[in-house]
């Protein structure tokens, strides 16, 4: 194990380089390993609560028809404006990704978005790129995403919005480059715009569990979001705004964020006319849809506990740090990115991966003399961008299936844009290293 010391500059307990030494073996027996699983759920309780509560809240919002209505407004406003509509649609979905890690919610919206694509004269690849693709870029780089940056920063013992300016710059640069890449492809693959766009589009009930058949109006009169949906959207976003203020001023954490979303859920359900019973039912269905990520988070935390109990965390750290110690800081930092991308194929939950990998990579940064922002940014870049391409991402596969875009066609479109996104992450890591040295 390494010796630990309290760092007076940061108030964190860090491993001391050069103090690795032998300690008595502490094998973890099968029963102890099994017991570590519920211990992991207890240790990650606040993270699991956020995942379940935020997910449940957005299902209530979706059940009220707010998201389909909002997309219908976008369709009505922009369906005959050609490629100029792409930046607006991309920005909307990127913002939703940054706010609530939007992915599965896009699946039932694909039919109406395909209608938009017909009106713009673009193919289904562009429809996927400006919806699911933009949302995943926003999720990866968004400074306010509680499921990615939020969890990783918490485990790294960093303030929730530390280096917020850098992450905001990542978000702006990433979304801007993604918009440019999408427009470039759309301009080279124009199709004849559909002039006879239907007045309504039916969202099939089988596209999302628990939904009834929805008919979304697309008439030119639908150019403004009804006030009811404006209020619902504002209330649904209020917890995130409150969390930003609370984290900066009141030392709020994930428990406060989860509680705020619970209150917002009750308010929007009442305002939307669902009633308390139907609101709770929709909330529980939304939370149930995120049980798998919650189980992954708890189990991943239990793996960390077993490694700690067995006294092999520092052995892994030493084996990672030894070959990296002689490398330039930038090289050792960048090598973490492909590791996170490979791990994400096997662990397709970004929140679960944060809980699994950050306990290893954060102390590794301490040993290498790197800022703790570096492993967080490497995780965001590697795991966050892997969402765009890994076939184990169920939401991506479902969106491609709904849009009838073959996976290999998506990959051909994606490769250049993914390289640009990786460049944004690499530049951000370089800036974080430079700022720590300044």
Coordinates of C-alpha atoms in Angstrom, one line a residue:
X1 CA 0.0 0.0 0.0
X2 CA 0.9 3.7 -0.3
X3 CA 1.1 5.9 2.7
X4 CA -1.6 8.6 2.8
X5 CA -1.4 12.2 4.0
X6 CA -3.8 15.1 4.3
X7 CA -3.1 17.7 1.7
X8 CA -3.4 21.1 3.4
X9 CA -3.9 22.9 0.0
X10 CA -7.0 20.9 -1.0
X11 CA -8.1 19.3 2.2
X12 CA -8.1 15.9 0.5
X13 CA -6.4 12.7 1.6
X14 CA -3.9 11.7 -1.1
X15 CA -1.4 8.8 -1.7
X16 CA 2.3 9.7 -1.3
X17 CA 4.5 8.8 -4.2
X18 CA 7.5 6.6 -3.4
X19 CA 6.0 5.0 -0.2
X20 CA 4.6 1.8 -1.8
X21 CA 5.3 -1.1 0.6
X22 CA 4.2 -4.6 1.5
X23 CA 1.4 -5.2 4.0
X24 CA -0.2 -8.4 5.3
X25 CA -2.6 -10.2 2.8
X26 CA -6.3 -9.6 3.4
X27 CA -8.2 -12.1 1.1
X28 CA -11.9 -11.4 0.6
X29 CA -13.9 -14.6 1.1
X30 CA -17.0 -15.3 -1.0
X31 CA -19.4 -14.3 1.8
X32 CA -17.6 -11.0 2.3
X33 CA -17.6 -10.4 -1.4
X34 CA -21.4 -11.0 -1.5
X35 CA -21.9 -8.7 1.5
X36 CA -19.9 -6.0 -0.4
X37 CA -22.7 -5.7 -2.9
X38 CA -25.3 -4.2 -0.5
X39 CA -22.5 -2.2 1.0
X40 CA -21.8 -0.8 -2.4
X41 CA -25.5 0.2 -2.8
X42 CA -25.3 2.0 0.6
X43 CA -22.1 3.8 -0.3
X44 CA -23.5 4.9 -3.7
X45 CA -27.0 5.7 -2.3
X46 CA -27.0 9.4 -3.2
X47 CA -25.8 8.7 -6.7
X48 CA -28.5 6.0 -7.2
X49 CA -31.2 8.3 -5.8
X50 CA -30.3 11.1 -8.3
X51 CA -30.4 8.6 -11.2
X52 CA -33.8 7.3 -10.2
X53 CA -35.4 10.6 -9.2
X54 CA -34.2 12.6 -12.2
X55 CA -35.2 9.8 -14.5
X56 CA -38.6 9.5 -13.0
X57 CA -39.2 13.2 -13.2
X58 CA -38.5 13.4 -16.9
X59 CA -40.8 10.5 -17.6
X60 CA -43.6 12.5 -15.9
X61 CA -42.8 15.5 -18.1
X62 CA -42.7 13.2 -21.2
X63 CA -46.0 11.6 -20.2
X64 CA -47.6 15.1 -20.1
X65 CA -46.7 15.4 -23.8
X66 CA -44.3 18.4 -23.2
X67 CA -41.3 16.9 -25.1
X68 CA -43.4 15.8 -28.2
X69 CA -45.1 19.2 -28.2
X70 CA -41.7 21.0 -28.0
X71 CA -40.4 18.9 -31.0
X72 CA -43.6 19.6 -32.9
X73 CA -43.0 23.3 -32.5
X74 CA -39.5 22.9 -33.9
X75 CA -40.8 20.9 -36.8
X76 CA -43.5 23.5 -37.6
X77 CA -41.0 26.4 -37.4
X78 CA -38.1 24.9 -39.3
X79 CA -39.3 22.1 -41.6
X80 CA -39.1 24.3 -44.7
X81 CA -36.0 26.3 -43.8
X82 CA -33.4 23.8 -45.1
X83 CA -30.1 23.3 -43.4
X84 CA -30.6 26.4 -41.3
X85 CA -32.8 24.3 -39.0
X86 CA -29.9 22.0 -38.1
X87 CA -28.1 24.3 -35.6
X88 CA -31.3 25.0 -33.7
X89 CA -32.3 21.3 -33.4
X90 CA -28.8 20.3 -32.5
X91 CA -28.6 23.0 -29.8
X92 CA -31.9 21.9 -28.3
X93 CA -30.9 18.3 -28.0
X94 CA -27.4 19.1 -26.8
X95 CA -28.8 21.2 -24.1
X96 CA -31.1 18.4 -23.0
X97 CA -28.2 16.1 -23.0
X98 CA -26.2 18.5 -20.8
X99 CA -29.2 18.9 -18.4
X100 CA -30.5 15.4 -18.0
X101 CA -28.4 13.0 -20.1
X102 CA -31.2 12.6 -22.6
X103 CA -31.0 9.5 -24.7
X104 CA -33.9 7.0 -24.3
X105 CA -36.4 9.9 -24.4
X106 CA -35.4 10.5 -28.1
X107 CA -36.6 7.1 -29.2
X108 CA -40.4 7.9 -29.4
X109 CA -39.6 11.3 -31.0
X110 CA -37.9 9.8 -34.1
X111 CA -41.1 9.6 -36.2
X112 CA -41.8 13.3 -35.8
X113 CA -38.1 14.1 -36.4
X114 CA -38.1 12.1 -39.6
X115 CA -41.0 14.3 -40.7
X116 CA -38.8 17.3 -40.0
X117 CA -36.0 15.7 -42.0
X118 CA -38.3 15.2 -45.0
X119 CA -39.2 18.9 -44.9
X120 CA -35.5 19.9 -44.6
X121 CA -34.5 17.6 -47.5
X122 CA -32.0 15.6 -45.3
X123 CA -31.7 11.9 -44.8
X124 CA -32.2 9.8 -41.7
X125 CA -28.5 9.9 -40.8
X126 CA -28.8 13.7 -40.3
X127 CA -31.9 13.2 -38.2
X128 CA -30.0 10.9 -35.9
X129 CA -27.0 13.2 -35.8
X130 CA -28.9 16.3 -34.9
X131 CA -31.0 14.5 -32.2
X132 CA -29.3 11.6 -30.5
X133 CA -25.8 12.5 -31.7
X134 CA -26.1 16.1 -30.4
X135 CA -27.6 14.9 -27.1
X136 CA -24.6 12.6 -26.5
X137 CA -22.2 15.4 -27.3
X138 CA -24.0 17.6 -24.8
X139 CA -24.0 14.8 -22.2
X140 CA -20.3 14.2 -22.6
X141 CA -19.2 17.8 -22.4
X142 CA -22.0 19.5 -20.5
X143 CA -20.8 21.0 -17.2
X144 CA -24.3 20.5 -15.6
X145 CA -24.8 16.8 -16.4
X146 CA -25.3 15.1 -13.0
X147 CA -24.9 11.7 -14.5
X148 CA -21.4 12.1 -16.0
X149 CA -19.4 15.2 -14.9
X150 CA -21.4 15.5 -11.7
X151 CA -20.7 11.9 -10.5
X152 CA -17.0 12.0 -11.6
X153 CA -16.4 15.3 -9.8
X154 CA -18.1 14.1 -6.7
X155 CA -15.8 11.0 -6.5
X156 CA -12.8 13.1 -7.3
X157 CA -13.8 15.3 -4.3
X158 CA -14.0 18.4 -6.4
X159 CA -16.7 21.1 -6.2
X160 CA -19.7 20.3 -8.5
X161 CA -19.0 23.1 -10.9
X162 CA -15.2 23.4 -10.6
X163 CA -13.5 24.4 -13.9
X164 CA -17.0 25.3 -15.1
X165 CA -15.6 27.8 -17.6
X166 CA -13.4 25.1 -19.2
X167 CA -16.3 22.7 -19.4
X168 CA -18.6 25.4 -20.8
X169 CA -15.9 26.0 -23.5
X170 CA -15.8 22.3 -24.2
X171 CA -19.6 22.2 -24.6
X172 CA -19.6 25.2 -26.9
X173 CA -16.7 24.0 -29.0
X174 CA -18.0 20.4 -29.2
X175 CA -21.5 21.3 -30.2
X176 CA -20.3 23.9 -32.7
X177 CA -18.0 21.4 -34.4
X178 CA -20.7 18.8 -34.4
X179 CA -23.2 21.2 -36.0
X180 CA -20.6 22.0 -38.7
X181 CA -19.9 18.3 -39.3
X182 CA -23.6 17.5 -39.6
X183 CA -24.3 20.4 -41.9
X184 CA -21.3 19.4 -44.1
X185 CA -22.7 15.9 -44.5
X186 CA -26.2 17.2 -45.0
X187 CA -25.1 19.5 -47.8
X188 CA -23.4 16.7 -49.6
X189 CA -26.3 14.3 -49.3
X190 CA -29.3 16.5 -50.0
X191 CA -32.6 14.8 -50.9
X192 CA -35.7 16.3 -52.4
X193 CA -37.6 18.1 -49.7
X194 CA -41.0 16.7 -49.0
X195 CA -43.5 19.4 -49.9
X196 CA -46.6 17.6 -48.8
X197 CA -45.7 17.2 -45.2
X198 CA -48.6 15.6 -43.2
X199 CA -50.5 17.7 -40.7
X200 CA -50.0 15.1 -37.9
X201 CA -47.6 12.3 -37.1
X202 CA -48.4 9.3 -35.0
X203 CA -45.9 8.2 -32.3
X204 CA -46.5 4.5 -31.9
X205 CA -47.0 3.3 -28.3
X206 CA -44.5 0.5 -28.7
X207 CA -41.6 2.9 -29.1
X208 CA -41.5 3.6 -25.3
X209 CA -42.9 1.5 -22.4
X210 CA -46.0 2.8 -20.8
X211 CA -47.0 5.4 -23.4
X212 CA -50.3 5.6 -25.1
X213 CA -50.6 6.4 -28.8
X214 CA -49.7 10.0 -29.4
X215 CA -50.8 12.2 -32.4
X216 CA -48.6 15.3 -32.6
X217 CA -50.0 18.2 -34.6
X218 CA -47.6 19.6 -37.2
X219 CA -49.6 22.4 -38.7
X220 CA -48.1 25.8 -39.4
X221 CA -50.2 27.2 -36.6
X222 CA -48.2 25.2 -34.1
X223 CA -45.4 27.8 -33.9
X224 CA -45.6 28.5 -30.2
X225 CA -45.4 26.1 -27.3
X226 CA -48.7 26.2 -25.3
X227 CA -48.3 28.0 -22.0
X228 CA -49.0 24.8 -20.0
X229 CA -46.0 23.1 -21.5
X230 CA -43.9 26.2 -21.0
X231 CA -44.6 26.1 -17.3
X232 CA -44.1 22.4 -17.1
X233 CA -40.7 22.7 -18.8
X234 CA -39.7 25.7 -16.6
X235 CA -40.6 23.8 -13.4
X236 CA -38.8 20.6 -14.6
X237 CA -35.6 22.7 -15.2
X238 CA -35.9 24.6 -12.0
X239 CA -34.2 21.9 -9.8
X240 CA -31.1 22.1 -12.0
X241 CA -30.9 25.9 -11.7
X242 CA -31.5 25.6 -7.9
X243 CA -28.7 23.0 -7.7
X244 CA -26.2 25.3 -9.5
X245 CA -26.9 28.0 -7.0
X246 CA -27.0 25.6 -4.0
X247 CA -23.8 23.8 -5.0
X248 CA -21.9 27.1 -5.3
X249 CA -23.4 28.9 -2.3
X250 CA -25.0 26.4 0.1
X251 CA -22.8 23.3 -0.2
X252 CA -25.6 21.3 -1.8
X253 CA -25.0 17.7 -3.0
X254 CA -26.8 15.0 -4.8
X255 CA -29.4 14.5 -2.0
X256 CA -30.6 18.1 -2.4
X257 CA -30.7 17.6 -6.2
X258 CA -32.8 14.4 -5.9
X259 CA -35.2 16.1 -3.4
X260 CA -35.6 19.1 -5.7
X261 CA -36.6 16.9 -8.6
X262 CA -39.1 15.0 -6.4
X263 CA -40.8 18.2 -5.5
X264 CA -40.8 19.4 -9.2
X265 CA -42.3 16.0 -10.2
X266 CA -45.3 16.5 -7.9
X267 CA -45.8 20.1 -9.1
X268 CA -45.7 19.3 -12.8
X269 CA -47.9 16.3 -12.4
X270 CA -50.5 18.4 -10.6
X271 CA -50.2 21.3 -13.1
X272 CA -50.4 18.9 -16.0
X273 CA -53.6 17.4 -14.7
X274 CA -52.3 13.9 -14.0
X275 CA -53.3 13.9 -10.4
X276 CA -51.3 12.5 -7.5
X277 CA -51.9 8.9 -8.2
X278 CA -51.1 9.0 -11.9
X279 CA -48.0 11.2 -11.2
X280 CA -46.6 8.7 -8.7
X281 CA -47.3 5.9 -11.2
X282 CA -45.5 7.6 -14.0
X283 CA -42.7 8.6 -11.7
X284 CA -42.3 4.9 -10.6
X285 CA -42.3 3.7 -14.2
X286 CA -39.6 6.2 -15.0
X287 CA -37.5 5.2 -12.0
X288 CA -38.1 1.5 -12.9
X289 CA -36.7 2.1 -16.4
X290 CA -33.4 3.2 -14.7
X291 CA -33.1 0.3 -12.3
X292 CA -30.5 -1.3 -14.5
X293 CA -28.1 1.7 -14.4
X294 CA -28.8 1.9 -10.7
X295 CA -27.8 -1.7 -10.2
X296 CA -24.7 -1.1 -12.3
X297 CA -23.7 1.8 -10.1
X298 CA -24.2 -0.1 -6.8
X299 CA -22.4 -3.1 -8.1
X300 CA -19.5 -1.1 -9.5
X301 CA -19.1 0.6 -6.1
X302 CA -19.1 -2.9 -4.5
X303 CA -16.2 -3.9 -6.8
X304 CA -14.2 -0.9 -5.5
X305 CA -15.0 -2.0 -1.9
X306 CA -13.8 -5.5 -2.6
X307 CA -10.5 -4.1 -4.0
X308 CA -10.1 -1.9 -1.0
X309 CA -10.9 -4.7 1.5
X310 CA -8.4 -7.0 -0.3
X311 CA -5.7 -4.3 -0.2
X312 CA -5.0 -4.5 -3.9
X313 CA -6.2 -1.0 -5.0
X314 CA -2.7 0.4 -4.4
X315 CA -1.1 -2.6 -6.2
X316 CA -3.2 -1.7 -9.3
X317 CA -2.3 2.0 -8.8
X318 CA 1.4 1.1 -8.6
X319 CA 1.3 -1.0 -11.7
X320 CA -0.4 1.8 -13.6
X321 CA 1.8 4.6 -12.2
X322 CA 5.2 2.9 -12.7
X323 CA 5.2 2.9 -16.5
X324 CA 3.5 6.3 -16.7
X325 CA 5.7 8.1 -14.2
X326 CA 8.5 8.5 -16.7
X327 CA 6.3 9.9 -19.4
X328 CA 5.4 13.5 -20.0
X329 CA 2.2 14.6 -18.1
X330 CA 0.3 15.1 -21.3
X331 CA 1.0 11.6 -22.5
X332 CA 0.1 9.9 -19.3
X333 CA -3.1 11.9 -19.2
X334 CA -4.1 11.1 -22.7
X335 CA -3.5 7.4 -22.3
X336 CA -6.4 7.4 -19.9
X337 CA -8.8 8.3 -22.7
X338 CA -8.7 5.1 -24.7
X339 CA -8.8 3.1 -21.5
X340 CA -12.1 4.7 -20.6
X341 CA -13.4 4.1 -24.1
X342 CA -12.6 0.4 -24.0
X343 CA -14.1 0.0 -20.5
X344 CA -17.3 1.6 -21.8
X345 CA -17.9 -1.2 -24.2
X346 CA -18.2 -3.6 -21.3
X347 CA -19.8 -1.0 -18.9
X348 CA -22.3 0.9 -21.1
X349 CA -23.5 3.0 -18.2
X350 CA -21.6 6.3 -18.0
X351 CA -22.6 6.7 -14.3
X352 CA -21.7 3.1 -13.5
X353 CA -18.3 3.6 -15.2
X354 CA -17.6 6.7 -13.2
X355 CA -18.2 4.9 -10.0
X356 CA -16.1 2.0 -11.1
X357 CA -13.1 3.8 -12.6
X358 CA -12.7 7.1 -10.8
X359 CA -11.6 5.5 -7.5
X360 CA -8.6 4.2 -9.4
X361 CA -7.8 7.1 -11.7
X362 CA -8.1 9.9 -9.2
X363 CA -5.4 8.6 -6.9
X364 CA -3.4 7.8 -10.0
X365 CA -3.5 11.5 -10.9
X366 CA -2.3 12.3 -7.3
X367 CA 0.7 9.9 -7.7
X368 CA 1.6 11.4 -11.1
X369 CA 1.3 15.0 -9.9
X370 CA -1.7 15.7 -12.1
X371 CA -4.7 17.9 -11.3
X372 CA -7.8 15.8 -10.4
X373 CA -9.6 17.6 -13.2
X374 CA -7.5 15.6 -15.6
X375 CA -8.9 12.1 -14.9
X376 CA -12.4 13.6 -14.8
X377 CA -11.9 15.1 -18.3
X378 CA -10.3 11.9 -19.6
X379 CA -13.3 10.0 -18.4
X380 CA -15.8 12.5 -20.0
X381 CA -13.9 12.3 -23.3
X382 CA -13.3 8.5 -23.4
X383 CA -16.6 7.2 -21.9
X384 CA -18.8 10.1 -22.9
X385 CA -17.9 10.0 -26.6
X386 CA -17.9 6.2 -26.7
X387 CA -21.7 6.5 -26.3
X388 CA -21.8 7.6 -29.9
X389 CA -20.3 4.4 -31.3
X390 CA -20.3 1.5 -28.9
X391 CA -22.9 -1.1 -30.0
X392 CA -23.6 -1.9 -26.3
X393 CA -25.3 1.5 -26.0
X394 CA -29.0 0.3 -26.1
X395 CA -30.4 3.8 -26.6
X396 CA -28.2 4.4 -29.7
X397 CA -29.1 1.1 -31.2
X398 CA -32.8 1.7 -30.6
X399 CA -32.6 5.2 -32.2
X400 CA -30.8 3.8 -35.3
X401 CA -33.4 1.0 -35.6
X402 CA -36.3 3.5 -35.3
X403 CA -34.7 5.7 -38.0
X404 CA -33.8 2.7 -40.1
X405 CA -30.1 3.7 -40.2
X406 CA -27.7 0.7 -40.5
X407 CA -25.0 0.7 -37.9
X408 CA -22.2 0.7 -40.5
X409 CA -23.8 3.7 -42.2
X410 CA -23.8 5.6 -38.9
X411 CA -20.1 4.7 -38.2
X412 CA -19.1 5.9 -41.7
X413 CA -20.7 9.3 -40.9
X414 CA -19.5 9.4 -37.4
X415 CA -15.7 8.8 -37.7
X416 CA -14.6 12.3 -38.8
X417 CA -17.0 14.0 -36.3
X418 CA -15.8 11.7 -33.5
X419 CA -12.2 12.7 -34.3
X420 CA -13.1 16.4 -33.9
X421 CA -14.8 15.6 -30.6
X422 CA -11.8 13.8 -29.3
X423 CA -9.7 16.8 -30.3
X424 CA -11.9 19.0 -28.1
X425 CA -11.4 16.7 -25.2
X426 CA -7.6 16.5 -25.7
X427 CA -7.3 20.3 -25.8
X428 CA -9.4 20.6 -22.6
X429 CA -7.0 18.1 -20.9
X430 CA -4.0 20.1 -22.0
X431 CA -5.6 23.3 -20.7
X432 CA -6.3 21.6 -17.3
X433 CA -2.7 20.5 -17.1
X434 CA -1.5 24.0 -18.0
X435 CA -3.8 25.7 -15.4
X436 CA -2.6 23.4 -12.7
X437 CA 1.0 24.3 -13.4
X438 CA 0.3 28.0 -13.5

